[in-house]
Short mmCIF file of C-alpha atoms in Angstrom, two decimals:
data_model
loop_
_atom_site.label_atom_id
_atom_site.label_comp_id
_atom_site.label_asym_id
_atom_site.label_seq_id
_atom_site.Cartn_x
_atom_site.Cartn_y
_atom_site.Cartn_z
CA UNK A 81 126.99 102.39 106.80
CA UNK A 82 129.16 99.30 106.69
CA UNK A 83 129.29 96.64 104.48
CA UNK A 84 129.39 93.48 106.19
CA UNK A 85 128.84 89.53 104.75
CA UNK A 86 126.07 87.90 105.07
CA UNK A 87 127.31 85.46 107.99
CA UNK A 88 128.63 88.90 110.00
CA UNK A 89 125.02 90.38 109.57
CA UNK A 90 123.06 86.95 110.58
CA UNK A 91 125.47 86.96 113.71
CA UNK A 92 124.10 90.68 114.14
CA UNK A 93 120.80 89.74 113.99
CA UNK A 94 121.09 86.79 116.11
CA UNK A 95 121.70 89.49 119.03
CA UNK A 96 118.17 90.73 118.92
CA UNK A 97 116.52 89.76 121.97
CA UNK A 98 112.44 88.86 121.60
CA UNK A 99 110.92 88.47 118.89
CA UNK A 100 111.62 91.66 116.71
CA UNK A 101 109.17 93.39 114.24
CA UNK A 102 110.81 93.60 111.35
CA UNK A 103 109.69 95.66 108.11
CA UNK A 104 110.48 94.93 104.73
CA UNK A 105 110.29 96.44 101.07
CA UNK A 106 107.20 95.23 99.38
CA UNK A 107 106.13 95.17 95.98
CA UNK A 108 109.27 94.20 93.48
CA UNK A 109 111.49 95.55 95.49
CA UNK A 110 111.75 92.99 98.84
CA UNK A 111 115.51 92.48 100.11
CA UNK A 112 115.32 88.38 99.67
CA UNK A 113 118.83 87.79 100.55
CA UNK A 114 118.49 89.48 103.63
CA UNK A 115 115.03 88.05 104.36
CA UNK A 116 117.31 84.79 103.90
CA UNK A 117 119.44 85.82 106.28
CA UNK A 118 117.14 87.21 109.02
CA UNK A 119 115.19 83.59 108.66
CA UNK A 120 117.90 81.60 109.01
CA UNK A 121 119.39 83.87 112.27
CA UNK A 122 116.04 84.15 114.26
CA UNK A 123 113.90 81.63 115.54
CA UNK A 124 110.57 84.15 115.79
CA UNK A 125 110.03 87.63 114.47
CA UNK A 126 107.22 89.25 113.00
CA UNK A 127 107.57 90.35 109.28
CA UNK A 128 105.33 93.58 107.93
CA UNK A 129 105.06 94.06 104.68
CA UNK A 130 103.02 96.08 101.76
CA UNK A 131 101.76 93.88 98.69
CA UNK A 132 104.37 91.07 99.32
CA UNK A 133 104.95 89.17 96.22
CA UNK A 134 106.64 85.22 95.81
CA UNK A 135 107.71 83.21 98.34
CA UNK A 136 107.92 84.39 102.44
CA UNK A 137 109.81 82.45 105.03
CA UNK A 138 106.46 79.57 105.89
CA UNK A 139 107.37 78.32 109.21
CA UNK A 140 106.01 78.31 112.67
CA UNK A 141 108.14 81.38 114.56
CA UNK A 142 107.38 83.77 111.60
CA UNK A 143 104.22 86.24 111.76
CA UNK A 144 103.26 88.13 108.95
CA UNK A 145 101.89 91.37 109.57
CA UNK A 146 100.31 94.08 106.76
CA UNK A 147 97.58 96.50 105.74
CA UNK A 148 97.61 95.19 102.48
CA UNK A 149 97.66 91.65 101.68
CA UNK A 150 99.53 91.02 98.34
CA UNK A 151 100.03 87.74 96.60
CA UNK A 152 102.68 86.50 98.62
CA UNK A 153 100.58 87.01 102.08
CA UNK A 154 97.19 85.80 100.72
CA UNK A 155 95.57 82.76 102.61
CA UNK A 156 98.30 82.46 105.31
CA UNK A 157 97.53 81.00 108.43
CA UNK A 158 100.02 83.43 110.19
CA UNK A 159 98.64 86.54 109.00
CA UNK A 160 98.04 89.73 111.01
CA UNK A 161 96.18 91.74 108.77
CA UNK A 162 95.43 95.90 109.99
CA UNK A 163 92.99 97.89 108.30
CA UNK A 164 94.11 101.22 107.85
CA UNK A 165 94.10 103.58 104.78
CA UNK A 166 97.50 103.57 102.85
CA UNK A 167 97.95 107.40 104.19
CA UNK A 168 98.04 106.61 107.71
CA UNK A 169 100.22 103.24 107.39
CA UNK A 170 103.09 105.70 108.52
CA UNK A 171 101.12 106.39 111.52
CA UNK A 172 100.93 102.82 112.72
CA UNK A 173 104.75 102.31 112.27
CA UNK A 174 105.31 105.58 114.65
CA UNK A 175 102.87 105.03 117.20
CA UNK A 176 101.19 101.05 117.54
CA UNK A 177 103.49 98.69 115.35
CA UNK A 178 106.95 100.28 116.16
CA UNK A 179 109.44 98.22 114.34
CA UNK A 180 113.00 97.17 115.65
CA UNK A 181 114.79 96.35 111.67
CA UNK A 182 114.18 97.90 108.84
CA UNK A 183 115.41 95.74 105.52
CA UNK A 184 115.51 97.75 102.52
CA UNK A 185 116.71 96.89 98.81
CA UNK A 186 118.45 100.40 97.31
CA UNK A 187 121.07 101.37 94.68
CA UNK A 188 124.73 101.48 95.32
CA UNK A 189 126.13 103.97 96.62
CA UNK A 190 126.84 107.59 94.99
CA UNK A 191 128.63 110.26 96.78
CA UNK A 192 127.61 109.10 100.06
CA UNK A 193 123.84 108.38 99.20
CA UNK A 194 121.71 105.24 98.02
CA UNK A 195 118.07 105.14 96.26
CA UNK A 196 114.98 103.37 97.61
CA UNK A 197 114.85 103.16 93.73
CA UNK A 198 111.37 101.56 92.42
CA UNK A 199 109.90 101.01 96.09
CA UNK A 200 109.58 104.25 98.19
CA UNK A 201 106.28 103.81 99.64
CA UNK A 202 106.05 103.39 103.68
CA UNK A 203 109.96 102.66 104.00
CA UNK A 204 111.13 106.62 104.66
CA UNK A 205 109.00 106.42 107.94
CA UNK A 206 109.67 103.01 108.90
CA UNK A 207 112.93 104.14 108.95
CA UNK A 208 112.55 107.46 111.21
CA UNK A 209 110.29 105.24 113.53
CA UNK A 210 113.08 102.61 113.25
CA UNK A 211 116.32 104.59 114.24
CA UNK A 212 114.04 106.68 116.91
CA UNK A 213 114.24 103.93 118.98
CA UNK A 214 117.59 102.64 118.28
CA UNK A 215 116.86 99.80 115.81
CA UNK A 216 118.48 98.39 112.93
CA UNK A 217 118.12 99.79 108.83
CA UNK A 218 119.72 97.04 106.68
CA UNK A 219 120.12 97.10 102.99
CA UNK A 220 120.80 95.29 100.37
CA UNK A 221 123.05 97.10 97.68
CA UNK A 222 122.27 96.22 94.12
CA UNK A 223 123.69 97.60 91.32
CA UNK A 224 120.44 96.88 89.44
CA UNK A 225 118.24 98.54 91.31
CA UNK A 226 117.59 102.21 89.59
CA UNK A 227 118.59 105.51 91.39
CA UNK A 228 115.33 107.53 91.63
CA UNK A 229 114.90 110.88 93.26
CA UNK A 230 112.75 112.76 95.83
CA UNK A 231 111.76 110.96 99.19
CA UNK A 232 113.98 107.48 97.34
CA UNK A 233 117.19 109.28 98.58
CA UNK A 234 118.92 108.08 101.22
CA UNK A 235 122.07 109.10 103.12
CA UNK A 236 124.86 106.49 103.72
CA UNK A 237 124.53 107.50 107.47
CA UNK A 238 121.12 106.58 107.51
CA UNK A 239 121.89 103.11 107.16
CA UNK A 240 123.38 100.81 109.83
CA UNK A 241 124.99 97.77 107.81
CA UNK A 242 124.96 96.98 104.32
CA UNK A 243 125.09 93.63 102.20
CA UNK A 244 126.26 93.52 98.79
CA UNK A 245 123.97 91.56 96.11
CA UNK A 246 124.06 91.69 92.23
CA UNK A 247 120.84 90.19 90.92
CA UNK A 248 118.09 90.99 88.74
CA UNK A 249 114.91 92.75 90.63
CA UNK A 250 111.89 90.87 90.16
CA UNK A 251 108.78 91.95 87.66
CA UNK A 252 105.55 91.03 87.36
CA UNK A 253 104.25 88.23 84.62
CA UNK A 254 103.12 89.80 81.54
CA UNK A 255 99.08 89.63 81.27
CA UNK A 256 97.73 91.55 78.49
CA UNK A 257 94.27 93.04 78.83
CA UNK A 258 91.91 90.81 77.94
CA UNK A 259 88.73 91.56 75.84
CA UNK A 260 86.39 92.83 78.99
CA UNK A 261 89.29 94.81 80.32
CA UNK A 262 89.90 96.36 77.29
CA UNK A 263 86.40 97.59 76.79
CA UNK A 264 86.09 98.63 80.11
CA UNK A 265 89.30 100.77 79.21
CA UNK A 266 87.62 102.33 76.22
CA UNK A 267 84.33 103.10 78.68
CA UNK A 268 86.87 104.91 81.33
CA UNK A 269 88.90 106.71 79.03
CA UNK A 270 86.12 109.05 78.11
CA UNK A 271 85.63 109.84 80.93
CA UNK A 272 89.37 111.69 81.12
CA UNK A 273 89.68 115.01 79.99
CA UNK A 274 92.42 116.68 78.12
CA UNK A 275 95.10 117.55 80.45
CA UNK A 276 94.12 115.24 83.51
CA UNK A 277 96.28 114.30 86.35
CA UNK A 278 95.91 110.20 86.36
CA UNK A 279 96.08 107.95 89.56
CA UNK A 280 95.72 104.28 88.82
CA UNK A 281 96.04 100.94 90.38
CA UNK A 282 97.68 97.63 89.46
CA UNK A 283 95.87 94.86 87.11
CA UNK A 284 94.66 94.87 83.69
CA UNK A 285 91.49 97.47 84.02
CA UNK A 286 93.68 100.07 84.81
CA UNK A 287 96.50 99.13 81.92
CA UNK A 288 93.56 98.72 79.62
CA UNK A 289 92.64 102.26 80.58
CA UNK A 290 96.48 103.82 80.13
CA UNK A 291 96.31 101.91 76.43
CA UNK A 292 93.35 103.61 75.44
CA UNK A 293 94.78 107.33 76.33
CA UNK A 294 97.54 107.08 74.19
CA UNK A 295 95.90 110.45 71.55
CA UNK A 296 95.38 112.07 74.49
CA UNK A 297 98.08 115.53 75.56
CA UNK A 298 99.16 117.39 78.69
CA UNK A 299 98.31 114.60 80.60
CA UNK A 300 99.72 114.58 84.31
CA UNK A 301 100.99 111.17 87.16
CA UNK A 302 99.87 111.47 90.64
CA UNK A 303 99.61 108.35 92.06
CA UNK A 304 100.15 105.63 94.43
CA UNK A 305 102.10 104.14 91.64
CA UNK A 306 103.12 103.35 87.75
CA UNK A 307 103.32 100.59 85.65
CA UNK A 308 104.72 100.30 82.31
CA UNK A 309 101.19 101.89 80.92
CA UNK A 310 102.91 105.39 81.79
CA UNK A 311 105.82 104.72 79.96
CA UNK A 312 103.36 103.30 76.62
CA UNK A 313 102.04 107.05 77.68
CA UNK A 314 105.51 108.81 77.37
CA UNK A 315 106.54 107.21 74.56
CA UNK A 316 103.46 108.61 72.68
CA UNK A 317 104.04 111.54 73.84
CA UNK A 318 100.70 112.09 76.08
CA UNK A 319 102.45 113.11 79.02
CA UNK A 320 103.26 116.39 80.25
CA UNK A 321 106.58 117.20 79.89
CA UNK A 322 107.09 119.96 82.13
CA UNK A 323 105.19 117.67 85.19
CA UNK A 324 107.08 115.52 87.20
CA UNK A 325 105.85 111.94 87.19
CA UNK A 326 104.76 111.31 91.09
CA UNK A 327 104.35 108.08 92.60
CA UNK A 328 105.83 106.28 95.64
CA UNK A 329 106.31 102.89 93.52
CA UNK A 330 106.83 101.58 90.19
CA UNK A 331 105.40 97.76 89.20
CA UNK A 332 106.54 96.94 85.71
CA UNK A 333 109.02 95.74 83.45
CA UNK A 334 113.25 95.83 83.35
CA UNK A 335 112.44 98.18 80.64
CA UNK A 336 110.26 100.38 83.13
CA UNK A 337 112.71 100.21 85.89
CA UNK A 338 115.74 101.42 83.06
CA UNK A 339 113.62 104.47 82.10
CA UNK A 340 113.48 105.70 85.99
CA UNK A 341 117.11 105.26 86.69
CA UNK A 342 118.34 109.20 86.96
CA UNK A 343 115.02 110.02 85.38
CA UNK A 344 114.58 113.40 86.60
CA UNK A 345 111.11 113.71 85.56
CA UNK A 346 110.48 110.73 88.01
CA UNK A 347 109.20 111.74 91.44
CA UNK A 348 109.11 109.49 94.36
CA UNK A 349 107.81 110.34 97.37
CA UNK A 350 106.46 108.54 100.46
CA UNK A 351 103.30 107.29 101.12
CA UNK A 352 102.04 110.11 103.78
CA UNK A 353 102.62 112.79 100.67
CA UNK A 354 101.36 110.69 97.23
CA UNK A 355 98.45 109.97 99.61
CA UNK A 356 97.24 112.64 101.17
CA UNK A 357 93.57 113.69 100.24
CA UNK A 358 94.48 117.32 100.51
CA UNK A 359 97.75 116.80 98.30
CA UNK A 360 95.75 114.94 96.02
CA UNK A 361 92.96 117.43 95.67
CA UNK A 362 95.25 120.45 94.71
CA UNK A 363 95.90 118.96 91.56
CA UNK A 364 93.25 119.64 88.41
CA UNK A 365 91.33 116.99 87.04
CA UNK A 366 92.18 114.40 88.98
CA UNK A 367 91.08 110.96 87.99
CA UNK A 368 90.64 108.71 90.33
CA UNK A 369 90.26 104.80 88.59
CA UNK A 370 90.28 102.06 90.81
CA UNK A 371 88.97 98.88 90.29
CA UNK A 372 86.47 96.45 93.02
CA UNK A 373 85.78 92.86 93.69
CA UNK A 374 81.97 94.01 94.25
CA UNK A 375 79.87 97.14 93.78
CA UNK A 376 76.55 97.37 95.47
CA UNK A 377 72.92 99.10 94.78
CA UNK A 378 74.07 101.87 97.07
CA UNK A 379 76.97 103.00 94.90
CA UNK A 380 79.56 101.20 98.07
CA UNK A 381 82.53 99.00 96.90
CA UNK A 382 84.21 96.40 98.12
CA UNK A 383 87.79 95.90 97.62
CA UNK A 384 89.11 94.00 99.81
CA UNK A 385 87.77 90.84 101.30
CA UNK A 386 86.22 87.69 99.15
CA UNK A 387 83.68 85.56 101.23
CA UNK A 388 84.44 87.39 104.47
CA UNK A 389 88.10 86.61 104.37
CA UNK A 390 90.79 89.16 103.73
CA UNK A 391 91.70 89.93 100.07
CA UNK A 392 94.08 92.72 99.83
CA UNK A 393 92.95 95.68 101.80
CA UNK A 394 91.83 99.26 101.65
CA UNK A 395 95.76 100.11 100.12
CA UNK A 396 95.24 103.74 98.28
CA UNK A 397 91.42 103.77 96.89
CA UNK A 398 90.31 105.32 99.48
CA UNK A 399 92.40 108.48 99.74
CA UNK A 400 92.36 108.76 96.23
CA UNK A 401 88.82 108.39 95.62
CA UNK A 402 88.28 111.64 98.44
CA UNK A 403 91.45 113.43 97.12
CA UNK A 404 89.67 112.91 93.49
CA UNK A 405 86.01 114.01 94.53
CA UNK A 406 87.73 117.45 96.13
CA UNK A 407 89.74 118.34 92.82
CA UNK A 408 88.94 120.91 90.77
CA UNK A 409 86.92 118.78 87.95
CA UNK A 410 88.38 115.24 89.63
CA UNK A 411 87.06 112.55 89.22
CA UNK A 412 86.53 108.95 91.19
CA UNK A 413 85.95 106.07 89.18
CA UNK A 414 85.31 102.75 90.66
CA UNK A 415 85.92 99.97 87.32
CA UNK A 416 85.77 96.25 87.04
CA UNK A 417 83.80 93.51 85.14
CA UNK A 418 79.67 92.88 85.55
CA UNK A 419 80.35 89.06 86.17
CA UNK A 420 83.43 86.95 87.58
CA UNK A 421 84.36 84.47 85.09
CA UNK A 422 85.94 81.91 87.87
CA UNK A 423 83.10 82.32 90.71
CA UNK A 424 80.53 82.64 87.94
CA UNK A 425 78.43 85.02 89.64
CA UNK A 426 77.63 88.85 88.97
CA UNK A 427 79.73 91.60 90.92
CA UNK A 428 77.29 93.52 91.48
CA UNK A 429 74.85 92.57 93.92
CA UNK A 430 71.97 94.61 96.22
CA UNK A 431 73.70 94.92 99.60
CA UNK A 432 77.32 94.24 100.52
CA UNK A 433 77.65 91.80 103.11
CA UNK A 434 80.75 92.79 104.36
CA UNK A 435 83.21 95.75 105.07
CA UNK A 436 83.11 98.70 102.32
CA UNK A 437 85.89 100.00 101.04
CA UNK A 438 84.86 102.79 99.49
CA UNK A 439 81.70 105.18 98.43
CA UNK A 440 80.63 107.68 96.73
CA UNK A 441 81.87 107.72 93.67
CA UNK A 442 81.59 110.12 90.74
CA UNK A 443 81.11 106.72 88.16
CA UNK A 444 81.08 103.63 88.18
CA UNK A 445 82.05 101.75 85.25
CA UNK A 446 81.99 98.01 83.47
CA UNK A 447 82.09 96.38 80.28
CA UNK A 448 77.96 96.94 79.51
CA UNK A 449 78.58 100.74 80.34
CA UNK A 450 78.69 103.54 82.74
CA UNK A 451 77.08 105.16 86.08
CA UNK A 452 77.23 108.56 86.52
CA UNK A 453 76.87 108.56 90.43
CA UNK A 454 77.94 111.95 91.89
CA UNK A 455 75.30 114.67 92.43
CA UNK A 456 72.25 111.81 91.50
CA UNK A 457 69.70 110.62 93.89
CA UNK A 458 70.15 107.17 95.74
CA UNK A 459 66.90 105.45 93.77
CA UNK A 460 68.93 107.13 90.54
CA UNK A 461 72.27 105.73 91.16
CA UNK A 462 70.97 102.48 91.72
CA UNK A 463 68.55 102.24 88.77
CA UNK A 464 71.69 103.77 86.70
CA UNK A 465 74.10 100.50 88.29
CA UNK A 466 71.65 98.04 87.37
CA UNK A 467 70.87 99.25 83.84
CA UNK A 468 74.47 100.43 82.94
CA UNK A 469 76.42 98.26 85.07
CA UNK A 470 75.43 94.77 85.78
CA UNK A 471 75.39 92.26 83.75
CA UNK A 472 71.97 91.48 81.55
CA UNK A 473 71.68 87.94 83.65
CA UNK A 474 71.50 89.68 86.64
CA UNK A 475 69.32 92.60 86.55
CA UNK A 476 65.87 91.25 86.93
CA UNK A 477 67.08 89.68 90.46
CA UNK A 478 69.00 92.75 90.96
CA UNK A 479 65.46 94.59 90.17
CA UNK A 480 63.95 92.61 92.55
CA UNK A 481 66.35 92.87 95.95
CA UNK A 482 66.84 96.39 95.14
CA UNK A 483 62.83 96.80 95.29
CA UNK A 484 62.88 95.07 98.94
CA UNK A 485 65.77 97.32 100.06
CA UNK A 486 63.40 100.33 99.07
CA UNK A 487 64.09 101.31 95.61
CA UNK A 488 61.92 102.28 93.00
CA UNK A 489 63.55 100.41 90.42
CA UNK A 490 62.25 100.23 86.72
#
């Protein structure tokens, strides 16, 4: 590895013939200074990220590429978006979206390794697919950024040039769980036994859920990733101590990010291991809670695409929600609200219109109550997702469509 300036690593990347595919740390962890610098050295290059968050280089030249739109990829005009389950995102580096830089944000160094720190994820095998074919892994060394263990662990040699940058990692805005969340929280949480291994998402459903397990012991972390929910869970003393926590990214707070620095109860592993439905299925009680833009009379989900157009993606419900159905007493549950406040209308409806993202279920869950799903009859899961689920203003039209698609509903 050698530490170079900023002008010495634009001049580097100036070099690269073509336009280069070039993959970045998503989440809270993207490399912005050297973003900054690869903008301002290329004139085109494709970008391929996972949940990218603020502001992207906006310019023609510049394609953005992902399998999971996040905030800061949402409604672009230059968007690429590939469908593929989180699990397999590895898969497409290696074999059909073969990158030519990697730009990673990691720790400083510590006798002769650096951390991937809060953002494991797909980066390990972008980086093997990377120096395969003689490409370029770039970092950006920041004291800030918290040395984590497992699959975050680097070797100096692994790492082509480096660009020193003190500054503070981004979080996300604070947004408490409002009152349907909160509910919905209550609903899930009794669902989750003593002793459960949790996998949860990002949003307020899922923190609403973590809130409302705080009385609860020997509870377990496999998932795609934590928030500062799990650390509300440690400090009441809900977790298991003797179980490493296992994600492949943390979202949260400074706070969050100071508790995982030489944590050695934190695990983080890459995305082809926290991921994997067989993985995920050897641990007990897993539950599964995932949230959906729309649930349908059939028990699908849709969690990814608004009006047709691209929302965010499949990302991790769907190996979760198998890996949870195959564990010994698992659980998938499928949460979110019986009516959108901003589009006004109910989310559930009779058929989905568009791609699904995921099915069969064990429950599925709102604010007005719960589905139990798995092991029921079709007619009985939907009668259970109009009466339990939807909201009251919807069900008689819900009654209705679901007779004309064939069901005997009450």
């Amino acid at each position: 590895m050698r530490v170079i300036s900023e002008e010495r690593l634009g001049a580097v990347l100036a070099d690269l013939p073509g336009r280069p595919r070039v993959v970045a740390g998503g989440n809270f962890a993207t490399p912005r200074r050297l973003l900054s610098v690869l903008d301002g050295a290329l004139p085109e290059y494709r970008l391929f990220m996972l949940n990218a968050q603020g502001d992207l280089p906006d310019r023609d030249g510049v394609v953005l590429e992902t399998p999971f739109v996040g905030a800061g990829m949402r409604g672009r005009s230059n968007l690429r978006y590939f469908p593929s389950r989180l699990s397999l995102v590895p898969n497409l580096l290696r074999d059909s979206l073969p990158p030519d830089v990697v730009l990673v944000q990691t720790s400083v160094p510590a006798d002769g390794t650096v951390s991937l720190g809060i953002e494991v994820n797909i980066l390990p095998a972008a980086i093997e697919a990377v120096r395969a074919r003689g490409g370029l892994v770039v970092a950006q060394l920041n004291p800030r950024m918290p040395y984590t263990y497992g699959d975050a662990v680097l070797t100096t040699d692994e790492i082509d040039y480096a660009v020193e940058s003190d500054e503070p990692l981004a979080v996300p805005a604070a947004r408490p769980p409002g009152e349907v969340a909160t509910e919905i929280g209550r609903r899930v949480a009794r669902l989750v036994p003593e002793r459960a291994t949790l996998q949860l998402g990002i949003g307020g459903i899922p923190d609403a859920v973590l809130a409302s397990l705080l009385d609860r012991r020997g509870l377990g972390v496999w998932s795609e990733m934590f928030s500062d929910g799990v650390l509300s869970l440690e400090k009441a003393g809900a977790l298991d101590t003797a179980t490493p926590i296992t994600a492949s990214f943390a979202f949260g707070s400074r706070e969050l990010y100071d508790w995982a620095d030489r944590n050695e109860r934190v695990r983080m592993l890459r995305t082809e291991k926290t991921n994997d439905p067989s993985l995920i299925a050897r641990r007990p009680r897993l539950v599964s809670v995932n949230s959906a833009l729309q649930v349908d009379l059939y028990a699908q989900a849709n969690a990814s695409r608004v009006r047709g157009i691209i929302y965010s993606g499949f990302g991790g419900q769907t190996d979760f929600v198998v890996g949870a159905l195959h564990s010994p007493g698992g659980h998938a549950i499928i949460a979110l609200p019986s009516w959108h406040p901003r589009a006004d209308v109910s989310t559930v409806i009779p058929r989905l219109a568009g791609p699904v993202t995921s099915f069969q279920h064990s429950y599925i869950v709102s604010e007005q109550g719960t589905a139990a799903i798995w092991g029921r009859d079709a007619a009985s899961q939907a009668q259970q997702i109009v009466d339990e689920v939807a909201h009251p203003s919807a069900r008689d039209g819900l009654r209705e469509e679901g007779r004309r698609l064939g069901f005997p509903l009450r």
